[in-house]
PDB file of C-alpha atoms in Angstrom:
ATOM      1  CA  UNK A 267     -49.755 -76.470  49.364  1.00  0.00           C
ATOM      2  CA  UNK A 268     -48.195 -79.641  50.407  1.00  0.00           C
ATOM      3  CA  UNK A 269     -50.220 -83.258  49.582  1.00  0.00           C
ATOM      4  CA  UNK A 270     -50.450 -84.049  53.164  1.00  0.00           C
ATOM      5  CA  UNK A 271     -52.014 -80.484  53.835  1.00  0.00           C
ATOM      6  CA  UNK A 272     -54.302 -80.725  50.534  1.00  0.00           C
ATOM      7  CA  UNK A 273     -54.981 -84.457  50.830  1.00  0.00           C
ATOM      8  CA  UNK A 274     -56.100 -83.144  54.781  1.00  0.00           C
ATOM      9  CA  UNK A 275     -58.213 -80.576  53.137  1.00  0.00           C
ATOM     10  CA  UNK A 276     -59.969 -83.066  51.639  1.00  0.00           C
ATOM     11  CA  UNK A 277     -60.611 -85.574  54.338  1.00  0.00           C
ATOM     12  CA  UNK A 278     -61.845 -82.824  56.628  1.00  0.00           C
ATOM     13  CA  UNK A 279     -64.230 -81.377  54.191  1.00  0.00           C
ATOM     14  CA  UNK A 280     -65.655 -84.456  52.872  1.00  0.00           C
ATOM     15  CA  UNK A 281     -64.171 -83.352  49.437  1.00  0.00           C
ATOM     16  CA  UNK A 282     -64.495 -86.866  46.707  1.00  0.00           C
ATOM     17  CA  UNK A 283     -61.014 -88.660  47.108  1.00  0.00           C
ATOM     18  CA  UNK A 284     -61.322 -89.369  43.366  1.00  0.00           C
ATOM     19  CA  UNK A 285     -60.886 -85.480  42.636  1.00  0.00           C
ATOM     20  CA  UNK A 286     -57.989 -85.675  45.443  1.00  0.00           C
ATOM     21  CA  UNK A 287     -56.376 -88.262  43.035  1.00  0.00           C
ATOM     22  CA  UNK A 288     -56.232 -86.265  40.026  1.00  0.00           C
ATOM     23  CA  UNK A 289     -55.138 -82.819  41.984  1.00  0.00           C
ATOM     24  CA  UNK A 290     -52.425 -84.745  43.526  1.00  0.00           C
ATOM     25  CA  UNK A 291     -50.350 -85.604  40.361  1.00  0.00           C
ATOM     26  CA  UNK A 292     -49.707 -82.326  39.973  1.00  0.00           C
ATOM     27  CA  UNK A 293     -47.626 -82.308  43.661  1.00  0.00           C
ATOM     28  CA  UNK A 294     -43.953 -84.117  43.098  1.00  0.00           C
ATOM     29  CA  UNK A 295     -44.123 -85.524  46.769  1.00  0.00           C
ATOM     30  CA  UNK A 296     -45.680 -88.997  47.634  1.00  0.00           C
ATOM     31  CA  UNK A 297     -48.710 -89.628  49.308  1.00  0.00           C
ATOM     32  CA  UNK A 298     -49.461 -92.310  51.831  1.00  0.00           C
ATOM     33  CA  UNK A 299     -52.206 -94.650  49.506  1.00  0.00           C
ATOM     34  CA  UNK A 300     -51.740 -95.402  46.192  1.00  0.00           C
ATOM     35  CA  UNK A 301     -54.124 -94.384  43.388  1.00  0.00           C
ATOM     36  CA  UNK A 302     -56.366 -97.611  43.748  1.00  0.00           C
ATOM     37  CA  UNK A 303     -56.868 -97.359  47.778  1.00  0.00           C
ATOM     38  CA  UNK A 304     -58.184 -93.505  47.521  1.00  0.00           C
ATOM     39  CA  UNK A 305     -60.858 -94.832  44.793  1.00  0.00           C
ATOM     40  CA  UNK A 306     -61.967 -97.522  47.262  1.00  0.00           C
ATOM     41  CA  UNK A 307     -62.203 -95.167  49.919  1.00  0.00           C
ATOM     42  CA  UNK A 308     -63.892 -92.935  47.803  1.00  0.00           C
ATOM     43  CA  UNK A 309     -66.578 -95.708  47.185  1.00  0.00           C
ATOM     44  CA  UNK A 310     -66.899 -97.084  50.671  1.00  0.00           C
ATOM     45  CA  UNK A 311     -67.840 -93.434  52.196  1.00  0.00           C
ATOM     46  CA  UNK A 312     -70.413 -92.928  49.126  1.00  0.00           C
ATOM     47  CA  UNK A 313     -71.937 -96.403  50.085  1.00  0.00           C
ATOM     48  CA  UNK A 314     -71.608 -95.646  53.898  1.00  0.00           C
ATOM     49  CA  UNK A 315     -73.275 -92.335  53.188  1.00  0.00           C
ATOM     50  CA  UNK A 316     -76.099 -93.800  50.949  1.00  0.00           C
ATOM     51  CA  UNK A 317     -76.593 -96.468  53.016  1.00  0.00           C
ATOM     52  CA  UNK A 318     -76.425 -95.681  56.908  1.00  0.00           C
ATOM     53  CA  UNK A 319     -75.620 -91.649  56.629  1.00  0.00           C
ATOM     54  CA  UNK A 320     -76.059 -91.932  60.801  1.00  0.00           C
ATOM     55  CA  UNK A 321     -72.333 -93.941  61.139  1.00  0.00           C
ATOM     56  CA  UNK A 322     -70.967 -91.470  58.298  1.00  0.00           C
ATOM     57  CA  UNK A 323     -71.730 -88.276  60.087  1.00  0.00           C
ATOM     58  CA  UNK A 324     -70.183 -90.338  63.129  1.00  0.00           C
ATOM     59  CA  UNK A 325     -67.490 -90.930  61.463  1.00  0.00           C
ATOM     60  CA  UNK A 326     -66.946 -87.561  60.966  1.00  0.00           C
ATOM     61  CA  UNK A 327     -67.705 -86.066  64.019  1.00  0.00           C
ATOM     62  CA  UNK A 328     -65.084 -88.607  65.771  1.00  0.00           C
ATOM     63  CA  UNK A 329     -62.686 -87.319  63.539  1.00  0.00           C
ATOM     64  CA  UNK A 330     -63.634 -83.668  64.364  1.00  0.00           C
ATOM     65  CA  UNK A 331     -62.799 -85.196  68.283  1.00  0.00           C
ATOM     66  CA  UNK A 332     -59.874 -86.374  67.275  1.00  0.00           C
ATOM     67  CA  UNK A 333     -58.962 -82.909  65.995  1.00  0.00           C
ATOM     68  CA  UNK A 334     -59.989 -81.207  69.313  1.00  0.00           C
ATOM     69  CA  UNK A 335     -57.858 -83.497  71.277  1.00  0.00           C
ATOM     70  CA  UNK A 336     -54.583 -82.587  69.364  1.00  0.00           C
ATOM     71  CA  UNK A 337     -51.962 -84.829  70.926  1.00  0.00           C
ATOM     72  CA  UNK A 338     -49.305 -83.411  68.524  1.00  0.00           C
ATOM     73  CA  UNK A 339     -50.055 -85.957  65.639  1.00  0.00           C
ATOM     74  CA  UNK A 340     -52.258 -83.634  63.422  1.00  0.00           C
ATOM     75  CA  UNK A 341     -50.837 -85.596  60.282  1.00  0.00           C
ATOM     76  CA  UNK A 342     -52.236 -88.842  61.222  1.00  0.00           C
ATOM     77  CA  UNK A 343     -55.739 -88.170  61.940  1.00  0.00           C
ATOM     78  CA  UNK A 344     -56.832 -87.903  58.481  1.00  0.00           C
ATOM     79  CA  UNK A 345     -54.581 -91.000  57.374  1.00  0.00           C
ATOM     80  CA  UNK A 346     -56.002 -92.599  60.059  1.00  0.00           C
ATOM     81  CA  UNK A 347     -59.503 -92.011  59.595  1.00  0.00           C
ATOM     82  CA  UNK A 348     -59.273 -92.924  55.560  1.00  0.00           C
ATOM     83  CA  UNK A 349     -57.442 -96.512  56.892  1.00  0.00           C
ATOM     84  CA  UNK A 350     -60.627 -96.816  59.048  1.00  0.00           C
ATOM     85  CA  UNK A 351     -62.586 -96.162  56.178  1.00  0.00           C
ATOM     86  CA  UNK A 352     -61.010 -98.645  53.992  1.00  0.00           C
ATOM     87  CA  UNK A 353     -61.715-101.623  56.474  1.00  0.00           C
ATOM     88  CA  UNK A 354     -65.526-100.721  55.577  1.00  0.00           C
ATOM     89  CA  UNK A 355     -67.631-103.061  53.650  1.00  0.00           C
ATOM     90  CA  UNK A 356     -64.707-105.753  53.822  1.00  0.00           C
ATOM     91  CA  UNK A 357     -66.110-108.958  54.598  1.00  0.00           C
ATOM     92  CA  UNK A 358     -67.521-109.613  58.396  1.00  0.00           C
ATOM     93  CA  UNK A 359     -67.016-106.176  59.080  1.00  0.00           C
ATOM     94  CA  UNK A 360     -69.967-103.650  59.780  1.00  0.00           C
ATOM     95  CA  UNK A 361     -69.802 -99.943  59.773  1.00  0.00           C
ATOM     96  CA  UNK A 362     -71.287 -99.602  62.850  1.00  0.00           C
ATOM     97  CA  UNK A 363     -68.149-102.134  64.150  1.00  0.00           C
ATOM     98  CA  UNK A 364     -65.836 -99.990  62.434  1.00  0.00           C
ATOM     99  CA  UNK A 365     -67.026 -96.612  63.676  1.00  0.00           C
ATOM    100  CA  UNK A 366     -67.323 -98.212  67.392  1.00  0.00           C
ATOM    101  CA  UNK A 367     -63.633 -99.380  66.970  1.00  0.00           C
ATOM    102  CA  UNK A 368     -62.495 -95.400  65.710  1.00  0.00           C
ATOM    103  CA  UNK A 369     -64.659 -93.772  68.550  1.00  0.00           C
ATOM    104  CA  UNK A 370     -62.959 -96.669  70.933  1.00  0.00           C
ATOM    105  CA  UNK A 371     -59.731 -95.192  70.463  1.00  0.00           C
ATOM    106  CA  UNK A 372     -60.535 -91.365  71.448  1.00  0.00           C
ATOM    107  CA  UNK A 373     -60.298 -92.888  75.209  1.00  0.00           C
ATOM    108  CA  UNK A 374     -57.218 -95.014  74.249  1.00  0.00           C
ATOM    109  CA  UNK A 375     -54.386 -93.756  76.250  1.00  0.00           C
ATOM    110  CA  UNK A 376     -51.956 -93.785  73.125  1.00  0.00           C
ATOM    111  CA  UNK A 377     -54.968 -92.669  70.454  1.00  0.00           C
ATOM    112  CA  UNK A 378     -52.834 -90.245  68.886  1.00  0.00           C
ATOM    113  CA  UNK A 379     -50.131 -92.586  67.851  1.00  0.00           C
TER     114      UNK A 379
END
């Protein structure tokens, strides 16, 4: 398995990043986040998911749309939806802000770039 397809595996099936990090030293390619971005990731979706589970399942599910819509990019969407993640809980920003500005981009006419 390559580490875009297992790092993919576990994005999509809400699998802990931290696990990802460990598993993925054992793959000689290299990945797209270091070591110390997938652990904050890793804590920003357990926060999001303690504390307003509504915008993580919406997370989700606008990844899942993302998915459905499969402009050709099928790499990015899980990059793209851990970058999203990592702008939550920085200061001024709000999940819900962050999940409105992911969902926004489903009707962007270049969202799969």
């Amino acid at each position: 398995m390559s580490l875009i397809e297992l790092f993919s595996d576990y994005v999509y099936n809400q699998k802990d990043l931290k696990e990802y990090v460990e598993k993925r030293k054992k793959v000689k390619e290299r990945g797209e986040f270091n070591d110390n971005l997938l652990f904050r990731a890793a804590d920003n979706l357990e926060k999001l998911k303690s504390e307003d589970r509504e915008v993580y399942d919406l997370m989700y599910i606008t990844l899942e749309e993302y998915v459905k819509l499969d402009q050709g990019h099928t790499l990015e969407y899980p990059i793209n939806f851990i970058r999203e993640i990592l702008k939550l809980h920085k200061q001024g920003c709000c999940p819900r802000n962050v999940y409105e500005d992911y969902k926004a981009g489903l009707t962007h006419p270049f969202q799969d770039a």
